[in-house]
Tab-separated table of C-alpha atoms in Angstrom:
chain	number	residue	atom	x	y	z
A	1	MET	CA	2.879	-14.674	34.373
A	2	ARG	CA	4.738	-15.270	31.842
A	3	ALA	CA	3.258	-15.701	28.456
A	4	ARG	CA	4.752	-17.042	25.428
A	5	VAL	CA	3.720	-16.425	21.619
A	6	PHE	CA	4.716	-18.441	19.148
A	7	VAL	CA	4.171	-16.581	15.420
A	8	THR	CA	4.283	-18.678	12.375
A	9	LEU	CA	3.673	-18.392	9.134
A	10	LYS	CA	0.104	-20.094	7.694
A	11	PRO	CA	1.022	-23.426	6.322
A	12	SER	CA	0.084	-22.350	2.676
A	13	VAL	CA	2.826	-18.983	2.862
A	14	PHE	CA	5.750	-19.677	1.433
A	15	ASP	CA	8.511	-18.627	3.684
A	16	PRO	CA	11.609	-17.413	1.499
A	17	GLN	CA	13.524	-17.184	4.871
A	18	GLY	CA	13.339	-20.611	5.947
A	19	ARG	CA	13.702	-22.014	2.303
A	20	THR	CA	17.147	-20.274	2.771
A	21	ILE	CA	18.114	-21.938	6.040
A	22	ALA	CA	16.936	-25.074	5.155
A	23	ASP	CA	19.356	-24.897	2.003
A	24	ALA	CA	22.120	-23.361	4.206
A	25	LEU	CA	21.115	-26.141	6.676
A	26	ARG	CA	21.859	-29.219	3.428
A	27	SER	CA	24.824	-27.692	2.648
A	28	LEU	CA	26.161	-28.321	5.463
A	29	GLY	CA	25.990	-31.141	4.979
A	30	TYR	CA	22.585	-31.988	7.143
A	31	GLN	CA	21.066	-33.833	3.629
A	32	ASN	CA	18.201	-34.961	6.039
A	33	VAL	CA	16.532	-31.612	6.620
A	34	GLU	CA	13.365	-31.687	4.449
A	35	ASP	CA	11.806	-28.214	5.183
A	36	VAL	CA	12.180	-25.079	8.020
A	37	ARG	CA	9.550	-22.721	8.734
A	38	GLN	CA	10.751	-19.244	10.519
A	39	GLY	CA	8.722	-17.475	13.177
A	40	LYS	CA	8.640	-15.126	16.241
A	41	TYR	CA	8.902	-15.910	19.654
A	42	PHE	CA	7.386	-13.349	22.381
A	43	GLU	CA	7.536	-13.851	25.827
A	44	LEU	CA	5.420	-11.725	27.757
A	45	ASP	CA	6.047	-10.628	31.725
A	46	LEU	CA	2.235	-9.986	32.719
A	47	ALA	CA	1.586	-8.371	36.663
A	48	THR	CA	-1.012	-10.960	37.375
A	49	THR	CA	-1.114	-14.188	39.195
A	50	GLU	CA	-3.769	-15.875	37.529
A	51	ALA	CA	-2.471	-17.794	34.383
A	52	ALA	CA	-6.576	-17.664	32.642
A	53	GLU	CA	-5.969	-13.204	33.488
A	54	ALA	CA	-2.639	-14.153	31.506
A	55	ARG	CA	-3.656	-15.853	28.720
A	56	THR	CA	-6.868	-13.384	27.929
A	57	VAL	CA	-4.456	-10.608	27.426
A	58	ALA	CA	-1.651	-12.634	25.608
A	59	ALA	CA	-4.269	-13.403	23.461
A	60	GLU	CA	-5.308	-9.803	23.038
A	61	VAL	CA	-2.191	-8.878	21.449
A	62	ALA	CA	-1.386	-11.611	19.562
A	63	GLY	CA	-4.420	-11.103	17.669
A	64	ARG	CA	-4.588	-7.641	17.593
A	65	LEU	CA	-0.348	-6.395	16.838
A	66	LEU	CA	1.520	-9.889	17.380
A	67	ALA	CA	0.368	-11.718	14.262
A	68	ASN	CA	-0.702	-10.788	11.486
A	69	PRO	CA	-4.130	-12.967	10.583
A	70	VAL	CA	-3.607	-12.868	7.050
A	71	ILE	CA	-0.592	-14.934	6.931
A	72	GLU	CA	0.274	-16.062	10.414
A	73	SER	CA	-0.965	-17.914	12.781
A	74	TYR	CA	-0.093	-17.671	16.880
A	75	ARG	CA	0.054	-20.734	20.081
A	76	ILE	CA	0.212	-19.362	23.543
A	77	GLU	CA	1.181	-20.784	26.715
A	78	VAL	CA	1.210	-19.745	29.477
A	79	ASP	CA	3.140	-20.364	32.840
B	1	MET	CA	-7.012	20.404	-4.967
B	2	ARG	CA	-5.114	19.885	-1.051
B	3	PHE	CA	-3.163	16.974	-0.835
B	4	GLY	CA	-2.764	15.937	2.414
B	5	ILE	CA	0.587	14.146	3.183
B	6	ALA	CA	0.736	11.087	6.288
B	7	VAL	CA	4.079	11.480	8.401
B	8	PHE	CA	4.609	8.657	10.596
B	9	PRO	CA	8.069	8.946	12.536
B	10	GLY	CA	10.126	6.531	10.178
B	11	SER	CA	8.742	7.963	7.035
B	12	ASN	CA	11.285	8.563	4.666
B	13	CYS	CA	9.199	9.533	1.517
B	14	ASP	CA	7.044	12.624	2.375
B	15	GLU	CA	9.439	14.930	1.236
B	16	ASP	CA	8.927	13.289	-2.217
B	17	ALA	CA	5.852	13.640	-2.465
B	18	PHE	CA	5.559	16.913	-0.913
B	19	HIS	CA	7.471	17.903	-3.783
B	20	ALA	CA	5.429	15.668	-6.392
B	21	ALA	CA	1.955	17.821	-5.195
B	22	ARG	CA	3.037	21.460	-5.129
B	23	ASP	CA	6.462	21.851	-6.888
B	24	VAL	CA	5.415	19.976	-9.871
B	25	LEU	CA	1.360	19.870	-10.008
B	26	GLY	CA	1.275	23.145	-8.634
B	27	GLN	CA	-0.717	22.291	-5.879
B	28	ASP	CA	-1.861	22.997	-1.549
B	29	ALA	CA	-0.248	19.993	-0.103
B	30	GLU	CA	0.230	19.453	3.979
B	31	TYR	CA	2.011	17.356	6.387
B	32	LEU	CA	0.159	15.021	8.829
B	33	TRP	CA	1.552	14.735	11.821
B	34	HIS	CA	0.646	11.089	12.644
B	35	LYS	CA	0.024	11.947	16.247
B	36	ASP	CA	-2.590	14.747	14.723
B	37	ALA	CA	-6.622	13.922	14.661
B	38	ASP	CA	-7.139	16.102	12.012
B	39	LEU	CA	-6.644	15.731	7.999
B	40	LYS	CA	-5.948	19.316	7.588
B	41	GLY	CA	-9.076	20.306	4.695
B	42	ALA	CA	-7.246	17.614	2.211
B	43	ASP	CA	-9.363	16.356	-0.891
B	44	VAL	CA	-6.638	13.471	-1.270
B	45	VAL	CA	-4.468	11.883	1.515
B	46	ILE	CA	-1.392	9.850	0.931
B	47	LEU	CA	0.540	7.423	2.748
B	48	PRO	CA	4.444	7.859	1.950
B	49	GLY	CA	7.067	5.135	1.523
B	50	GLY	CA	9.453	4.834	4.311
B	51	PHE	CA	9.864	2.976	7.592
B	52	ALA	CA	6.698	4.061	9.994
B	53	HIS	CA	7.946	3.318	13.275
B	54	GLY	CA	10.265	1.468	12.453
B	55	ASP	CA	9.213	-1.666	10.757
B	56	TYR	CA	10.750	-3.334	13.432
B	57	LEU	CA	7.912	-6.126	13.580
B	58	ARG	CA	6.286	-6.273	10.739
B	59	THR	CA	5.702	-3.653	8.244
B	60	GLY	CA	2.940	-0.956	9.117
B	61	ALA	CA	2.191	-2.744	11.838
B	62	MET	CA	2.319	-0.087	14.527
B	63	ALA	CA	1.318	2.985	11.881
B	64	ARG	CA	-2.394	1.881	11.904
B	65	PHE	CA	-2.649	2.416	15.150
B	66	SER	CA	-2.187	5.956	14.929
B	67	PRO	CA	-4.051	8.489	15.408
B	68	ILE	CA	-4.205	9.637	11.924
B	69	MET	CA	-5.442	6.559	10.694
B	70	THR	CA	-8.651	7.396	12.193
B	71	GLU	CA	-9.112	10.074	10.650
B	72	VAL	CA	-7.941	8.725	7.006
B	73	ARG	CA	-10.053	5.082	7.441
B	74	ALA	CA	-13.118	7.899	7.500
B	75	PHE	CA	-12.038	9.125	5.331
B	76	ALA	CA	-12.117	6.443	3.297
B	77	ASP	CA	-15.139	5.269	4.527
B	78	ARG	CA	-16.892	8.225	2.865
B	79	GLY	CA	-14.762	8.042	-0.157
B	80	GLY	CA	-12.450	9.960	-0.524
B	81	PRO	CA	-9.152	9.125	-1.942
B	82	VAL	CA	-6.406	7.631	-0.282
B	83	LEU	CA	-3.011	6.288	-2.197
B	84	GLY	CA	-0.500	4.354	-0.163
B	85	ILE	CA	3.422	4.292	-2.019
B	86	CYS	CA	4.996	1.369	-0.842
B	87	ASN	CA	5.370	1.716	3.295
B	88	GLY	CA	2.116	3.452	2.638
B	89	PHE	CA	0.879	0.412	0.701
B	90	GLN	CA	1.825	-2.133	3.895
B	91	ILE	CA	0.138	0.329	6.487
B	92	LEU	CA	-2.791	0.135	4.168
B	93	LEU	CA	-2.922	-3.884	4.102
B	94	GLU	CA	-1.801	-4.078	7.493
B	95	SER	CA	-5.032	-1.531	8.431
B	96	GLY	CA	-7.571	-3.858	6.347
B	97	LEU	CA	-7.482	-1.133	4.107
B	98	LEU	CA	-7.039	-3.184	1.868
B	99	PRO	CA	-7.299	-6.970	1.422
B	100	GLY	CA	-3.765	-9.175	1.698
B	101	ALA	CA	-0.508	-8.953	3.682
B	102	MET	CA	3.240	-8.196	2.061
B	103	LEU	CA	5.919	-10.905	2.709
B	104	ARG	CA	9.693	-10.900	2.398
B	105	ASN	CA	11.087	-10.280	-1.309
B	106	ARG	CA	11.252	-14.145	-3.141
B	107	GLY	CA	15.180	-13.120	-3.243
B	108	LEU	CA	15.178	-12.019	0.217
B	109	LYS	CA	17.424	-8.587	-1.427
B	110	TYR	CA	16.047	-5.388	-1.464
B	111	ARG	CA	15.538	-4.127	-4.360
B	112	CYS	CA	16.122	-0.834	-5.715
B	113	GLU	CA	15.767	-0.281	-9.663
B	114	HIS	CA	13.284	0.852	-11.898
B	115	VAL	CA	10.402	-1.904	-13.087
B	116	HIS	CA	8.047	-2.132	-15.985
B	117	LEU	CA	4.064	-1.647	-14.748
B	118	ARG	CA	1.333	-2.359	-16.882
B	119	VAL	CA	-1.630	-0.535	-16.538
B	120	GLU	CA	-4.349	-2.501	-15.576
B	121	GLN	CA	-7.147	-1.191	-14.380
B	122	ILE	CA	-8.086	3.112	-15.182
B	123	ASP	CA	-11.385	3.571	-13.416
B	124	THR	CA	-9.374	4.546	-10.011
B	125	PRO	CA	-9.144	7.794	-9.633
B	126	PHE	CA	-5.261	7.271	-8.663
B	127	THR	CA	-5.673	5.723	-12.816
B	128	SER	CA	-7.795	7.080	-14.774
B	129	ALA	CA	-5.426	9.403	-16.787
B	130	ALA	CA	-3.391	5.821	-17.408
B	131	ARG	CA	-4.422	3.537	-20.740
B	132	ALA	CA	-5.558	0.435	-20.122
B	133	GLY	CA	-2.451	-1.350	-20.601
B	134	GLN	CA	0.525	1.069	-20.971
B	135	VAL	CA	3.762	0.600	-19.802
B	136	LEU	CA	5.368	2.540	-16.877
B	137	ARG	CA	8.670	2.603	-16.181
B	138	ILE	CA	8.950	3.911	-12.005
B	139	PRO	CA	11.053	2.862	-9.445
B	140	ILE	CA	10.786	0.585	-5.879
B	141	GLY	CA	13.087	0.745	-3.154
B	142	HIS	CA	11.896	-2.360	-0.555
B	143	GLY	CA	12.627	-5.784	0.921
B	144	GLU	CA	9.217	-6.417	1.702
B	145	GLY	CA	6.881	-6.759	-1.058
B	146	ASN	CA	6.314	-9.858	-1.997
B	147	TYR	CA	2.153	-10.199	-2.116
B	148	PHE	CA	0.184	-12.493	-0.720
B	149	ALA	CA	-3.407	-13.189	-0.627
B	150	PRO	CA	-5.121	-16.529	0.406
B	151	SER	CA	-6.555	-17.795	-2.866
B	152	GLU	CA	-10.092	-17.705	-2.215
B	153	MET	CA	-9.367	-13.683	-1.165
B	154	LEU	CA	-6.814	-13.303	-4.512
B	155	GLN	CA	-10.133	-14.635	-6.463
B	156	ARG	CA	-12.026	-12.232	-5.274
B	157	ILE	CA	-9.687	-9.581	-5.478
B	158	GLU	CA	-9.403	-10.300	-9.398
B	159	ALA	CA	-13.305	-11.247	-9.886
B	160	ASN	CA	-13.400	-7.235	-8.783
B	161	ARG	CA	-10.611	-6.052	-10.851
B	162	GLN	CA	-9.156	-4.703	-8.291
B	163	VAL	CA	-5.459	-5.078	-9.355
B	164	ILE	CA	-4.615	-1.835	-11.295
B	165	LEU	CA	-0.921	-2.990	-11.311
B	166	ARG	CA	1.539	-5.638	-12.432
B	167	TYR	CA	4.972	-6.045	-13.210
B	168	ALA	CA	5.551	-6.284	-16.474
B	169	ASP	CA	9.029	-6.364	-19.261
B	170	PRO	CA	9.155	-3.177	-21.001
B	171	GLU	CA	6.771	-4.147	-23.787
B	172	GLY	CA	3.254	-4.434	-21.116
B	173	ARG	CA	4.030	-8.596	-21.029
B	174	LEU	CA	3.555	-11.184	-18.042
B	175	ASP	CA	7.337	-12.937	-16.987
B	176	ASP	CA	8.115	-14.050	-14.065
B	177	ALA	CA	11.416	-13.305	-14.731
B	178	TRP	CA	10.471	-9.256	-14.421
B	179	ASN	CA	8.747	-10.082	-11.119
B	180	PRO	CA	10.921	-7.994	-8.548
B	181	ASN	CA	10.026	-9.613	-6.048
B	182	GLY	CA	7.529	-12.903	-6.477
B	183	SER	CA	4.321	-10.934	-5.785
B	184	ALA	CA	1.438	-13.005	-6.218
B	185	ASN	CA	-0.025	-12.579	-9.775
B	186	ALA	CA	2.716	-10.100	-10.100
B	187	ILE	CA	0.511	-7.647	-8.798
B	188	ALA	CA	1.963	-4.062	-7.969
B	189	GLY	CA	-1.055	-2.020	-7.166
B	190	LEU	CA	-4.280	-3.006	-6.043
B	191	CYS	CA	-7.552	-0.914	-5.311
B	192	ASN	CA	-10.014	-1.578	-2.467
B	193	GLU	CA	-13.869	-2.603	-3.508
B	194	ALA	CA	-14.755	0.742	-3.486
B	195	ARG	CA	-11.978	1.942	-5.980
B	196	ASN	CA	-11.391	4.713	-4.302
B	197	VAL	CA	-8.486	3.609	-1.901
B	198	VAL	CA	-5.149	2.508	-3.782
B	199	GLY	CA	-1.832	1.163	-2.784
B	200	MET	CA	1.700	0.695	-4.904
B	201	MET	CA	4.454	-0.574	-4.607
B	202	PRO	CA	6.457	1.284	-6.876
B	203	HIS	CA	7.697	5.549	-6.350
B	204	PRO	CA	5.346	7.358	-8.328
B	205	GLU	CA	6.688	10.497	-6.665
B	206	ARG	CA	10.254	10.111	-7.985
B	207	ALA	CA	9.255	10.056	-11.399
B	208	CYS	CA	7.618	12.846	-11.997
B	209	GLU	CA	10.939	15.039	-13.599
B	210	ALA	CA	12.966	13.941	-16.423
B	211	LEU	CA	15.965	14.990	-14.052
B	212	LEU	CA	14.590	11.884	-12.505
B	213	GLY	CA	15.113	9.639	-15.306
B	214	SER	CA	11.427	9.128	-15.815
B	215	VAL	CA	8.059	11.041	-15.281
B	216	ASP	CA	6.148	7.464	-15.740
B	217	GLY	CA	4.943	8.935	-11.834
B	218	ARG	CA	2.514	11.949	-13.402
B	219	ALA	CA	0.235	9.356	-15.067
B	220	ILE	CA	-0.806	9.036	-11.159
B	221	PHE	CA	-0.419	12.306	-9.933
B	222	ASP	CA	-2.338	13.742	-13.247
B	223	SER	CA	-4.902	10.886	-12.653
B	224	ILE	CA	-5.900	12.377	-9.115
B	225	VAL	CA	-5.559	15.839	-10.156
B	226	GLY	CA	-7.856	14.961	-13.245
B	227	ALA	CA	-10.960	12.859	-11.428
B	228	PHE	CA	-10.504	15.948	-8.694
B	229	ARG	CA	-11.446	18.786	-11.514
B	230	SER	CA	-13.871	16.615	-12.482
B	231	ALA	CA	-15.939	16.494	-9.465
B	232	ASP	CA	-18.384	19.165	-11.176
B	233	GLN	CA	-20.078	16.494	-12.990
B	234	PRO	CA	-22.731	14.591	-12.270
B	235	SER	CA	-21.003	11.052	-11.704
B	236	PRO	CA	-22.021	9.442	-7.779
B	237	ARG	CA	-19.872	7.497	-7.256
B	238	LEU	CA	-16.841	10.331	-8.338
B	239	ARG	CA	-19.144	12.429	-6.235
B	240	ARG	CA	-18.955	11.156	-3.071
B	241	SER	CA	-15.437	10.840	-3.943
B	242	ALA	CA	-14.133	14.495	-4.559
B	243	MET	CA	-16.671	15.942	-2.475
B	244	ALA	CA	-15.910	13.782	1.096
B	245	SER	CA	-14.535	17.164	2.663
B	246	ALA	CA	-16.683	20.706	2.285
B	247	GLU	CA	-13.529	21.768	1.307
B	248	ALA	CA	-13.512	20.300	-1.517
B	249	GLU	CA	-16.847	21.167	-2.688
B	250	ARG	CA	-15.589	24.629	-1.946
B	251	LEU	CA	-12.994	24.541	-3.874
B	252	ALA	CA	-14.367	23.313	-6.479
B	253	LEU	CA	-16.819	25.904	-6.698
B	254	GLN	CA	-13.851	28.011	-7.488
B	255	PRO	CA	-13.168	28.604	-11.423
B	256	SER	CA	-9.486	28.555	-10.680
B	257	VAL	CA	-9.140	25.365	-9.335
B	258	VAL	CA	-12.549	24.045	-12.531
B	259	GLY	CA	-10.382	24.079	-15.111
B	260	ALA	CA	-11.579	25.360	-18.452
B	261	ALA	CA	-14.724	23.495	-19.508
B	262	GLY	CA	-12.722	21.423	-22.233
B	263	ASN	CA	-10.450	20.172	-19.464
B	264	ARG	CA	-13.488	18.439	-17.519
B	265	HIS	CA	-14.620	14.644	-18.575
B	266	PRO	CA	-17.676	12.621	-17.967
B	267	SER	CA	-17.096	10.680	-14.679
B	268	LEU	CA	-14.562	8.912	-13.413
B	269	SER	CA	-16.452	5.858	-13.684
B	270	MET	CA	-15.432	6.338	-17.533
B	271	GLY	CA	-11.898	6.107	-17.442
B	272	ARG	CA	-11.427	5.419	-20.675
B	273	SER	CA	-12.890	9.142	-21.891
B	274	ALA	CA	-10.664	10.609	-18.793
B	275	SER	CA	-8.294	9.399	-20.347
B	276	LEU	CA	-8.984	11.067	-23.581
B	277	SER	CA	-9.160	14.106	-22.076
B	278	ALA	CA	-6.714	14.548	-19.221
B	279	GLY	CA	-4.025	16.594	-20.564
B	280	ARG	CA	-1.577	13.821	-20.370
B	281	SER	CA	2.143	15.349	-21.139
B	282	ARG	CA	3.528	11.658	-22.632
């Protein structure tokens, strides 16, 4: 199974990288870009055929290591 | 007293901290390899600066799983003094030993320069030799020192007087122009609720000798040495703190470590008197 983990900064956390990218896009002429939030994306290849098990493992590693719960939240997709 | 200086793969300020402890302060110092589960009788533990485990995912994210951190946590829980400098501060945050997290610097640039710090609290083992309001000139060198805590957490930290150092102008006034990284409430250094665990982004070990451009970092190191010397005085907090190991108790009974009676100060919780008697050189 493959689990995809999307880690994003919580809405209340300022994202200086995202802001800089938004500024860069506007300087390229994309005036309708109002904001950009940068995050992290992980693909986990897991030695299991059980979606539930894959989701459990992905949630554990996301909560324990991949995301810092003080500033980040995460979302998991399994296929 | 004996300094224990943790060494992770990627630490690069461990030798500076070792030099400050042994050569400048004349204390014992031992390196603590991250895979070891032994603090070697350390009376104080320093988590030094650098890039532990490469900091590839987030700063300090992997270091908290190193075996030495289990011992550091137990030591801190017993009241033992722990100082995290720069990457060491980031490790303490990731470990949950201190509240909050670090973000990329507001300006996205790595900042390497001297900054001015206003001492906010002196009732910690790492600020007791300073004066409240004193301005220290100490260098920083980091790309992720933008301290963040959710608003409720930040309010609790302030209410508990856990902010011990803030970025300020040379006269000690708070001014956003002198905040090098965008830290919330200009926070440069923080302690835990029990006040024995301290994290700071600036590098006091790089400011202990005139040759290096500043001796203001001595305030941090003189504090911990002074706090340890006074451990034989009746103060529940300090006794718990400095007597964290049996080794500490043994050393405290030796005249050479205890020092002259005139140098003792009543207790760590009375930091103001500590600052008067700790023999600062400034």
